[in-house]
Tab-separated table of C-alpha atoms and ligand atoms in Angstrom:
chain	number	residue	atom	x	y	z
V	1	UNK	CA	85.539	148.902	51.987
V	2	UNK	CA	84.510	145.970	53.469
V	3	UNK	CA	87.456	143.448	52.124
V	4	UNK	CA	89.573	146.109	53.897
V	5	UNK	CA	88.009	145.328	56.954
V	6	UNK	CA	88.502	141.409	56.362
V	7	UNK	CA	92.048	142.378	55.943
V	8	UNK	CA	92.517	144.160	59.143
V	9	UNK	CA	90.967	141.306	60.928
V	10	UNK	CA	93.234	139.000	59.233
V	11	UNK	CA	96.059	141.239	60.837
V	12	UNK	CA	94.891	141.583	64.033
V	13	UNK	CA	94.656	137.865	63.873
V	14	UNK	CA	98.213	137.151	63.217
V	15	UNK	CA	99.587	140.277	65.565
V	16	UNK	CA	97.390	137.999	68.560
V	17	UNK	CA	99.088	135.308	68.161
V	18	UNK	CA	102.616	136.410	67.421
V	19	UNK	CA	102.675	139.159	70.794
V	20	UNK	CA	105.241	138.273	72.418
V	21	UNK	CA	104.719	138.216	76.333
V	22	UNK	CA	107.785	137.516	78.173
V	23	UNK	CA	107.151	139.206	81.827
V	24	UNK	CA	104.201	140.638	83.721
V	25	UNK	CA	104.250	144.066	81.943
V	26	UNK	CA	103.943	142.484	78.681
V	27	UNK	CA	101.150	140.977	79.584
V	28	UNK	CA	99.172	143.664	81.224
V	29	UNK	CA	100.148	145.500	77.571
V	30	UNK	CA	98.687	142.813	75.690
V	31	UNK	CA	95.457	142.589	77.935
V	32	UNK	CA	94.850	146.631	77.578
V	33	UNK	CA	95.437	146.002	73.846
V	34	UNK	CA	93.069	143.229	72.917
V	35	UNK	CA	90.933	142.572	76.170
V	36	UNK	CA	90.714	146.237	78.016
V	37	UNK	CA	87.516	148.909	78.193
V	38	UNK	CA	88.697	150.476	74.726
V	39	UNK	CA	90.430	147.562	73.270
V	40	UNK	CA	91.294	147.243	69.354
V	41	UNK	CA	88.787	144.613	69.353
V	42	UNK	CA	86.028	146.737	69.865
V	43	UNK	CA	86.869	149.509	67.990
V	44	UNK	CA	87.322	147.322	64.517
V	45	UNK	CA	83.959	145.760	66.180
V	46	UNK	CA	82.210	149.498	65.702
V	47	UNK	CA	83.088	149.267	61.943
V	48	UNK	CA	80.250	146.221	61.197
V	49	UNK	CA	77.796	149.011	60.230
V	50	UNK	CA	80.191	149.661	57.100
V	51	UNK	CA	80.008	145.786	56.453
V	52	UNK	CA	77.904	144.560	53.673
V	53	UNK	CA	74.420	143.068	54.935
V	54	UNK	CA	75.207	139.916	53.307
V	55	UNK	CA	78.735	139.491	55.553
V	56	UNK	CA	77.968	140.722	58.466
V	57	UNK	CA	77.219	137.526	59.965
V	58	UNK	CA	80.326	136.237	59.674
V	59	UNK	CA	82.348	139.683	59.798
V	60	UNK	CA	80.578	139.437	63.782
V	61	UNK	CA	81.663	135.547	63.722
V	62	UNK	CA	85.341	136.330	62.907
V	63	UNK	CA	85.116	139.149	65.761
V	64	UNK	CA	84.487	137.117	68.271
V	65	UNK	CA	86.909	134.594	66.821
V	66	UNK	CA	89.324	137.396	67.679
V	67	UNK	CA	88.676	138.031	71.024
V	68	UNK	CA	88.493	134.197	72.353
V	69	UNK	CA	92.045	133.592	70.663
V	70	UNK	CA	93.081	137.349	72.434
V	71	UNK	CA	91.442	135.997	75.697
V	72	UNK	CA	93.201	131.888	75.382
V	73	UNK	CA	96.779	133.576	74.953
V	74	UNK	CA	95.950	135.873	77.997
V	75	UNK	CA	94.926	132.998	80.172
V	76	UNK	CA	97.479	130.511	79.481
V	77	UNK	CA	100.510	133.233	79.936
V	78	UNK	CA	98.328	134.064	83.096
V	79	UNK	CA	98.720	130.708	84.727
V	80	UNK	CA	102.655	130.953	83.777
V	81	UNK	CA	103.061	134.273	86.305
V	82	UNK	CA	104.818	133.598	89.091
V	83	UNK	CA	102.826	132.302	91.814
V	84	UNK	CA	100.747	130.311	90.115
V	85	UNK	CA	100.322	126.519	88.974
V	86	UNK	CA	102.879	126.470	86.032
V	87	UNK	CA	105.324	128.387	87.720
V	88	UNK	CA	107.403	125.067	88.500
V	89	UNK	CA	108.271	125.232	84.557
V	90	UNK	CA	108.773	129.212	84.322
V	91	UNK	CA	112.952	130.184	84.285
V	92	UNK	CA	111.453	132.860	86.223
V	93	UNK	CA	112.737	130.944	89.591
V	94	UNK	CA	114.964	131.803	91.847
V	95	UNK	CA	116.207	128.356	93.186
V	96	UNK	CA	119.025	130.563	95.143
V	97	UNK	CA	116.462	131.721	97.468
V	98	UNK	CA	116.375	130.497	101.092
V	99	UNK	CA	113.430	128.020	101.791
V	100	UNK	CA	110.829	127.741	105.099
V	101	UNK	CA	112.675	125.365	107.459
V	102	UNK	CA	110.928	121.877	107.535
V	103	UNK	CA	110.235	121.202	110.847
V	104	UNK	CA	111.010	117.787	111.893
V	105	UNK	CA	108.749	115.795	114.652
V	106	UNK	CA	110.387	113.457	117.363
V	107	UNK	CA	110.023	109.904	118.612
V	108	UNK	CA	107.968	110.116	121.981
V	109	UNK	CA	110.741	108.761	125.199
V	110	UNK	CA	108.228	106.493	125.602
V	111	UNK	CA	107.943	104.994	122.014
V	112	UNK	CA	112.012	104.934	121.910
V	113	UNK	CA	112.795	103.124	124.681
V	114	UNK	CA	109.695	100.606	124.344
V	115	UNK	CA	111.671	99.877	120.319
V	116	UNK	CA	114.442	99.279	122.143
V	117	UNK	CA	113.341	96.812	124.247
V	118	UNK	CA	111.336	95.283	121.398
V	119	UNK	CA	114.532	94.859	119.116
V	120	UNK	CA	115.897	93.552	121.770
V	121	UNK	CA	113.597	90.501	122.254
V	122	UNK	CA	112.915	90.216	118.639
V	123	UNK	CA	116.797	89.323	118.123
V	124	UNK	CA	116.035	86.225	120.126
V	125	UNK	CA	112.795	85.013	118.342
V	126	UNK	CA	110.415	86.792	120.219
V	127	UNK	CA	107.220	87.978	118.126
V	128	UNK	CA	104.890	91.185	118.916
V	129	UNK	CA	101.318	90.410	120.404
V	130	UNK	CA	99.541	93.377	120.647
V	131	UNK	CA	96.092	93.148	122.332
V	132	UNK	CA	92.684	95.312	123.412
V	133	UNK	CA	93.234	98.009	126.053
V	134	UNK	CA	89.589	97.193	126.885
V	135	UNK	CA	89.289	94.185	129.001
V	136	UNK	CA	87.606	91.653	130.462
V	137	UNK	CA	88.193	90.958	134.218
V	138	UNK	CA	88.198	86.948	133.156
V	139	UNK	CA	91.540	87.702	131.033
V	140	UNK	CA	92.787	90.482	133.194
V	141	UNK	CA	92.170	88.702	136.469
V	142	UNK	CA	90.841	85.500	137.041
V	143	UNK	CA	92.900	83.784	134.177
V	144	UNK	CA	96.025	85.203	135.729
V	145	UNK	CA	95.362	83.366	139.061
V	146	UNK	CA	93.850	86.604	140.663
V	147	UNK	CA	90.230	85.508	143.181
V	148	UNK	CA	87.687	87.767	143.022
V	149	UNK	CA	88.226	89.275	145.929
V	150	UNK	CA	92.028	90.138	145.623
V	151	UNK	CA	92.456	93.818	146.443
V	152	UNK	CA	93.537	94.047	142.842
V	153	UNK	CA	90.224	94.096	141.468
V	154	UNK	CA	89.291	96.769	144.143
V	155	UNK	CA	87.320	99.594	142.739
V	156	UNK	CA	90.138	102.369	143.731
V	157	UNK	CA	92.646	100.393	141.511
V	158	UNK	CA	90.459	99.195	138.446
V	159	UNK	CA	89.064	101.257	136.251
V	160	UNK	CA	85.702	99.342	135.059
V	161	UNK	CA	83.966	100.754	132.346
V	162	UNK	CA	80.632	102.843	132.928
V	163	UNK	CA	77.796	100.232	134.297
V	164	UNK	CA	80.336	97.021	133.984
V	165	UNK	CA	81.301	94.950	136.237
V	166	UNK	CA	83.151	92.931	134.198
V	167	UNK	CA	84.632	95.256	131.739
V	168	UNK	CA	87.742	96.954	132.679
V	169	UNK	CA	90.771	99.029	131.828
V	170	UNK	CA	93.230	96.085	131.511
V	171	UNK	CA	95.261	96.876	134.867
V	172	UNK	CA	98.593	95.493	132.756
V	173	UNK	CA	99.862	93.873	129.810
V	174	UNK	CA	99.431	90.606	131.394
V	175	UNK	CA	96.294	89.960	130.237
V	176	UNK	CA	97.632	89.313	126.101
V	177	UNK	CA	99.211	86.209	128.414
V	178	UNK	CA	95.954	84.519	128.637
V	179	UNK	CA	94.715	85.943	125.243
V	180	UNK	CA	97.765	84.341	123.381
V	181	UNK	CA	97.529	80.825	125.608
V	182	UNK	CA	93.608	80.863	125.032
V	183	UNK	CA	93.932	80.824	120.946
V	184	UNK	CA	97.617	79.589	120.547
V	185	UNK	CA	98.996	76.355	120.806
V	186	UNK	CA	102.781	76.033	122.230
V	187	UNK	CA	105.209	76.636	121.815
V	188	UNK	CA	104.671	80.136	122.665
V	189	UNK	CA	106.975	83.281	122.239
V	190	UNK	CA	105.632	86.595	122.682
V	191	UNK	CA	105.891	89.967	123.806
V	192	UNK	CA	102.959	92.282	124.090
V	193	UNK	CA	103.926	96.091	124.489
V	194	UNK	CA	101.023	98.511	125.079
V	195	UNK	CA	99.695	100.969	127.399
V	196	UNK	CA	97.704	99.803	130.903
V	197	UNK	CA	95.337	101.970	133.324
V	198	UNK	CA	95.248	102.215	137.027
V	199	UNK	CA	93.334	104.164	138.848
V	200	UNK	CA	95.940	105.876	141.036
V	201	UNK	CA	96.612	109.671	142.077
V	202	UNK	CA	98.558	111.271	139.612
V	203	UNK	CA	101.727	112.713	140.872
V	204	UNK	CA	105.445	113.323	139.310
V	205	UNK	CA	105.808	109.245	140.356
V	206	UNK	CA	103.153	107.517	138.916
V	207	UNK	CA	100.221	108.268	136.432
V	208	UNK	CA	96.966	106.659	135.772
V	209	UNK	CA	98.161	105.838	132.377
V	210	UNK	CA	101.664	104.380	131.786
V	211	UNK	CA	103.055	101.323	129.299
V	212	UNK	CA	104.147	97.738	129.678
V	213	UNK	CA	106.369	94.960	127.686
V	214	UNK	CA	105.092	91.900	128.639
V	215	UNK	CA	106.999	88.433	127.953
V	216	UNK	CA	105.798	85.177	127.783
V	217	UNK	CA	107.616	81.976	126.578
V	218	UNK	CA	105.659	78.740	127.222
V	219	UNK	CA	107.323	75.486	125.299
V	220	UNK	CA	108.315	71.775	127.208
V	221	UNK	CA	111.048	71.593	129.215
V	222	UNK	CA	111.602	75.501	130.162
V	223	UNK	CA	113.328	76.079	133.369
V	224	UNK	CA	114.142	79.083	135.817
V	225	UNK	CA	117.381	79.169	134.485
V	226	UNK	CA	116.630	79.904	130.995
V	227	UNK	CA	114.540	83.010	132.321
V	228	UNK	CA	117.006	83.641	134.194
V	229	UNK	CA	119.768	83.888	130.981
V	230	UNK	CA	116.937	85.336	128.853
V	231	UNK	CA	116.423	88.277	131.195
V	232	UNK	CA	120.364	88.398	131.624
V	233	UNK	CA	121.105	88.982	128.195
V	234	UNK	CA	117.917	91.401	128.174
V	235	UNK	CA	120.041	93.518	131.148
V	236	UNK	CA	122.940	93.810	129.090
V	237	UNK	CA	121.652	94.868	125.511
V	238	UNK	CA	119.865	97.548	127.192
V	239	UNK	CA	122.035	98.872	130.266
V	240	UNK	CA	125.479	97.486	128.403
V	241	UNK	CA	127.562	94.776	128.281
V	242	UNK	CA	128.879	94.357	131.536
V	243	UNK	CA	125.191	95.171	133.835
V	244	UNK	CA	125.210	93.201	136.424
V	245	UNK	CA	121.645	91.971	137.519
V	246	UNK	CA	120.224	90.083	140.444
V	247	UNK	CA	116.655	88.010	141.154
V	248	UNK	CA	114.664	88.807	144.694
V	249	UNK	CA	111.892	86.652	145.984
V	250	UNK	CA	108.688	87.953	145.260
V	251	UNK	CA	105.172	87.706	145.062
V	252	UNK	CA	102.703	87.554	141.930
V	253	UNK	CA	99.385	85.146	141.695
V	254	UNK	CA	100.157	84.472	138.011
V	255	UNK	CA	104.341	83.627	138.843
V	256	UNK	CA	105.253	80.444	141.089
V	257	UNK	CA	107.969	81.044	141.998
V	258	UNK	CA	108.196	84.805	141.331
V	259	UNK	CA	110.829	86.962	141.444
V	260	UNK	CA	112.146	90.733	140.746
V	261	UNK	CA	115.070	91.956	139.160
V	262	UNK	CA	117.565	94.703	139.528
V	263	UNK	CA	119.942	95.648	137.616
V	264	UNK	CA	123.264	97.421	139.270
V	265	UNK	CA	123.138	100.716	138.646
V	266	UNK	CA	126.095	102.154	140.262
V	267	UNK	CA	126.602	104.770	143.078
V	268	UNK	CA	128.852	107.085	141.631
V	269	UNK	CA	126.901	110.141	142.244
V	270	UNK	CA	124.134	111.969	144.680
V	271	UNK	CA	121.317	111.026	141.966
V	272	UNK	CA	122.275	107.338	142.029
V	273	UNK	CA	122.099	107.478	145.971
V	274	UNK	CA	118.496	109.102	145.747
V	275	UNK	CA	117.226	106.884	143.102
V	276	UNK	CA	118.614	103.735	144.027
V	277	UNK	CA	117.888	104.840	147.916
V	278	UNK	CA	121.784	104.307	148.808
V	279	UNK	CA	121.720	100.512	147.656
V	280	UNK	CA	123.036	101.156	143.764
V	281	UNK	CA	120.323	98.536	142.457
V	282	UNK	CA	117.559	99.555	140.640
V	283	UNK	CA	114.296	97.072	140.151
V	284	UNK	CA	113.567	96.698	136.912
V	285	UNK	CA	110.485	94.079	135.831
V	286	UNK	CA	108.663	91.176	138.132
V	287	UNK	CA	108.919	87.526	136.183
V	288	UNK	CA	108.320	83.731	137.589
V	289	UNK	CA	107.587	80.492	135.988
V	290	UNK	CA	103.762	80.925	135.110
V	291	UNK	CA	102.020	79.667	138.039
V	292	UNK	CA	100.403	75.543	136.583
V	293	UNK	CA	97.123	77.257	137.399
V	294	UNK	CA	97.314	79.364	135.001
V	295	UNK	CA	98.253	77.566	132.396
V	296	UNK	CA	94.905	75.186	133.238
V	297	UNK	CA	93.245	78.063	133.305
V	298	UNK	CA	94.249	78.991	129.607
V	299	UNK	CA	94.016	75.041	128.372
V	300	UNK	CA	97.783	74.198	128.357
V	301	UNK	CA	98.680	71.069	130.186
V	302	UNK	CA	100.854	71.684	132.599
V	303	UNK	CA	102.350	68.482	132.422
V	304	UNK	CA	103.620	68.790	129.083
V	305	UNK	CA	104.290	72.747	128.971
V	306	UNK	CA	106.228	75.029	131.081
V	307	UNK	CA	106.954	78.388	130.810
V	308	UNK	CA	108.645	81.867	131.955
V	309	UNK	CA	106.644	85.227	131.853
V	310	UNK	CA	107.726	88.801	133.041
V	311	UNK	CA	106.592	92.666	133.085
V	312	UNK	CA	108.052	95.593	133.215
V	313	UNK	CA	107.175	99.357	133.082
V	314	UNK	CA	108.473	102.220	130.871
V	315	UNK	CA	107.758	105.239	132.153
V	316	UNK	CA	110.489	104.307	134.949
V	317	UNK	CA	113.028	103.391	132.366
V	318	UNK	CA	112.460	106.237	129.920
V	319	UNK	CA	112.940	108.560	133.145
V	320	UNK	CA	116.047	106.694	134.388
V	321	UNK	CA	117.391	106.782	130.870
V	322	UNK	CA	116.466	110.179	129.866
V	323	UNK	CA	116.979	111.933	133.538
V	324	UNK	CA	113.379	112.647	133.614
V	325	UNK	CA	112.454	113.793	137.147
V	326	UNK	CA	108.392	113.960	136.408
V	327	UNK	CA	105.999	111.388	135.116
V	328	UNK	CA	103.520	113.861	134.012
V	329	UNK	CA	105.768	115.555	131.077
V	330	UNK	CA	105.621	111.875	129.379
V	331	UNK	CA	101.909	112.626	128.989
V	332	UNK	CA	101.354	116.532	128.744
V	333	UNK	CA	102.532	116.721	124.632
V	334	UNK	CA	104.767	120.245	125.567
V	335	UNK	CA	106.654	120.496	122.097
V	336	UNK	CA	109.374	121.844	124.597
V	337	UNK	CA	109.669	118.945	126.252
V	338	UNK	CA	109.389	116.441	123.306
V	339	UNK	CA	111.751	118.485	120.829
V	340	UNK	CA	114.667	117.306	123.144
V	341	UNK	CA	114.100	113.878	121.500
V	342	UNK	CA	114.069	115.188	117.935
V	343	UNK	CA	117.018	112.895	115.885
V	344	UNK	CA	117.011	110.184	118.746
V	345	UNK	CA	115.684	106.582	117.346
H	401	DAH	N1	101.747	92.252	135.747
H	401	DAH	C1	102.693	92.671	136.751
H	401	DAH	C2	102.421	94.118	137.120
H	401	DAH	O1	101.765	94.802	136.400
H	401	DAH	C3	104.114	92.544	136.228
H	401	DAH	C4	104.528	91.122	136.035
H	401	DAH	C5	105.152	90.450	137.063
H	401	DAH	C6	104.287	90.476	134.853
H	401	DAH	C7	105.539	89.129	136.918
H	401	DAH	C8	104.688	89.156	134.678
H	401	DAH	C9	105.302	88.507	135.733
H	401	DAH	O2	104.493	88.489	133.543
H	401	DAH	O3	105.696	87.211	135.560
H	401	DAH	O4	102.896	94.544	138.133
């Protein structure tokens, strides 16, 4: 009686491990079979009082034997179900079926048009400085020519950090000019992008955050008129080849002499009128020869070293490029706003 038993085992064995489970119902079959409430198993487990004593030891070992193969094959077919971790290798897939669109993100107007200016400089030899947003009023001011009490520094325009009098929003990206002249030797060709505080009323024209491109190029023997080319061929690799630009007097305590530019912007329709107020030229950045002070200041000899620096803002650019009538949607994150950009580089 007992052999017979062994025998039966023996088959069950063999029947585990050939069952063929090709699909989810198969399984299930196989799992009522070997691994359910009134599985084979158990019943062939029921016969061990018909055992001899002397095998029932390993008539129970041989059981169980049973029932951990049964419960391996169920596992390992389980993990090949669709849905699961091994599904990748299961012919089961249906690569016909539509997938979840990917969404792709944008470049920020902001972040396009500062690249572009970047490239821009970069193709003549200009190379990226990129300094603290947290200042010190001796780089962001006095460095750059600017006495203490130059409304500048004023409270309503300078954002100084909580309990600091000296530490401050930089107020724009002119203070990386005094960082770079401070720890570089000339000659010196940089441009610093990054973003500069002011402590101003937000409104759809200006914002109490906003980003700069400053330029600096400090080397012996640079003249007015090189600025003057370098900022030409600046014009025309952004606006086009044939942008006519033009230099105004101006006024800046880090610039001697200082000067704004425009660029011709046409007056071809009502929106050129209104944002070139009727003249067709549009300013564009503030520049100079850096002012000999502050190139003492930084501990260049200024009869050795001369130099050209400028500034200009982005917001106003992105806006003029993009048609943007309000400051404030370059800051608010709307997704309907900033999917307009999606594709543009
Ligand atoms: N820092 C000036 C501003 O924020 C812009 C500027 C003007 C920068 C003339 C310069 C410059 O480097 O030469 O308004």
């Amino acid at each position: 009686m007992s052999s017979d038993i062994f025998a039966r085992i023996q088959q069950s064995l063999e029947a585990i491990k050939a069952a063929i489970i090709e699909n989810e119902t198969e399984l299930e079959a196989f799992r009522i079979k070997y691994l359910g409430s009134k599985n084979e198993l158990k019943e062939l487990f029921g016969e061990i009082k018909n055992v001899d004593n002397s095998r029932k030891k390993e008539f129970g070992q041989l059981v169980n034997e049973l029932k951990e193969t049964a419960e391996k094959i169920y596992e390992s077919h389980k993990l090949a179900q669709p849905g699961t971790e091994k599904d990748v290798n299961n012919a089961n897939l249906d690569m016909s079926a539509p997938c979840e669109p990917i969404l792709s993100g944008s470049r920020h107007p902001v972040s396009i048009v500062m690249n572009r200016i970047i490239q821009i400089f970069e193709r003549i030899g200009f190379t990226i400085a990129e300094e603290r947003e947290i200042e010190d009023d001796w780089h962001n001011f006095t460095a750059m020519n600017t006495p203490e009490d130059h409304p500048a520094r004023d409270m309503q325009d300078t954002f100084y950090l909580k309990d600091s009098n000296t530490q401050l929003l930089r107020t724009h990206t002119s203070s990386v000019q005094a960082r770079i002249m401070t720890t570089q030797a000339p000659p010196i060709r940089i441009i610093a992008p990054g973003r500069v505080y002011r402590n101003e009323t937000i409104s759809s024209r200006s914002h109490c955050q906003f980003h700069q491109v400053e330029g600096l190029y400090i080397d012996t023997n640079v003249s007015f008129a090189d600025m003057k080319q370098t900022l030409l061929y600046f014009a025309r690799e952004m606006y086009g080849e044939d942008t006519e630009i033009r230099l105004r007097p101006s006024f800046f305590p880090f610039t001697e002499p200082s000067a704004e530019m425009d660029v011709y912007w046409g007056l071809n329709n009502e929106d050129d009128y209104r944002i070139t107020k009727g003249t067709g030229w549009l300013e564009i950045l503030g520049c100079g020869m850096v002012d000999p002070e502050v190139l003492i200041n930084c501990g260049i000899d200024p009869k050795i070293y001369s130099g050209f620096a400028f500034g200009m803002g982005i917001e106003r650019q992105a806006m003029l490029q993009y048609k943007i009538t309000d400051i404030r949607q370059l800051f608010e994150n709307d997704t309907r706003f900033l999917k307009q950009f999606i594709g543009v580089i």
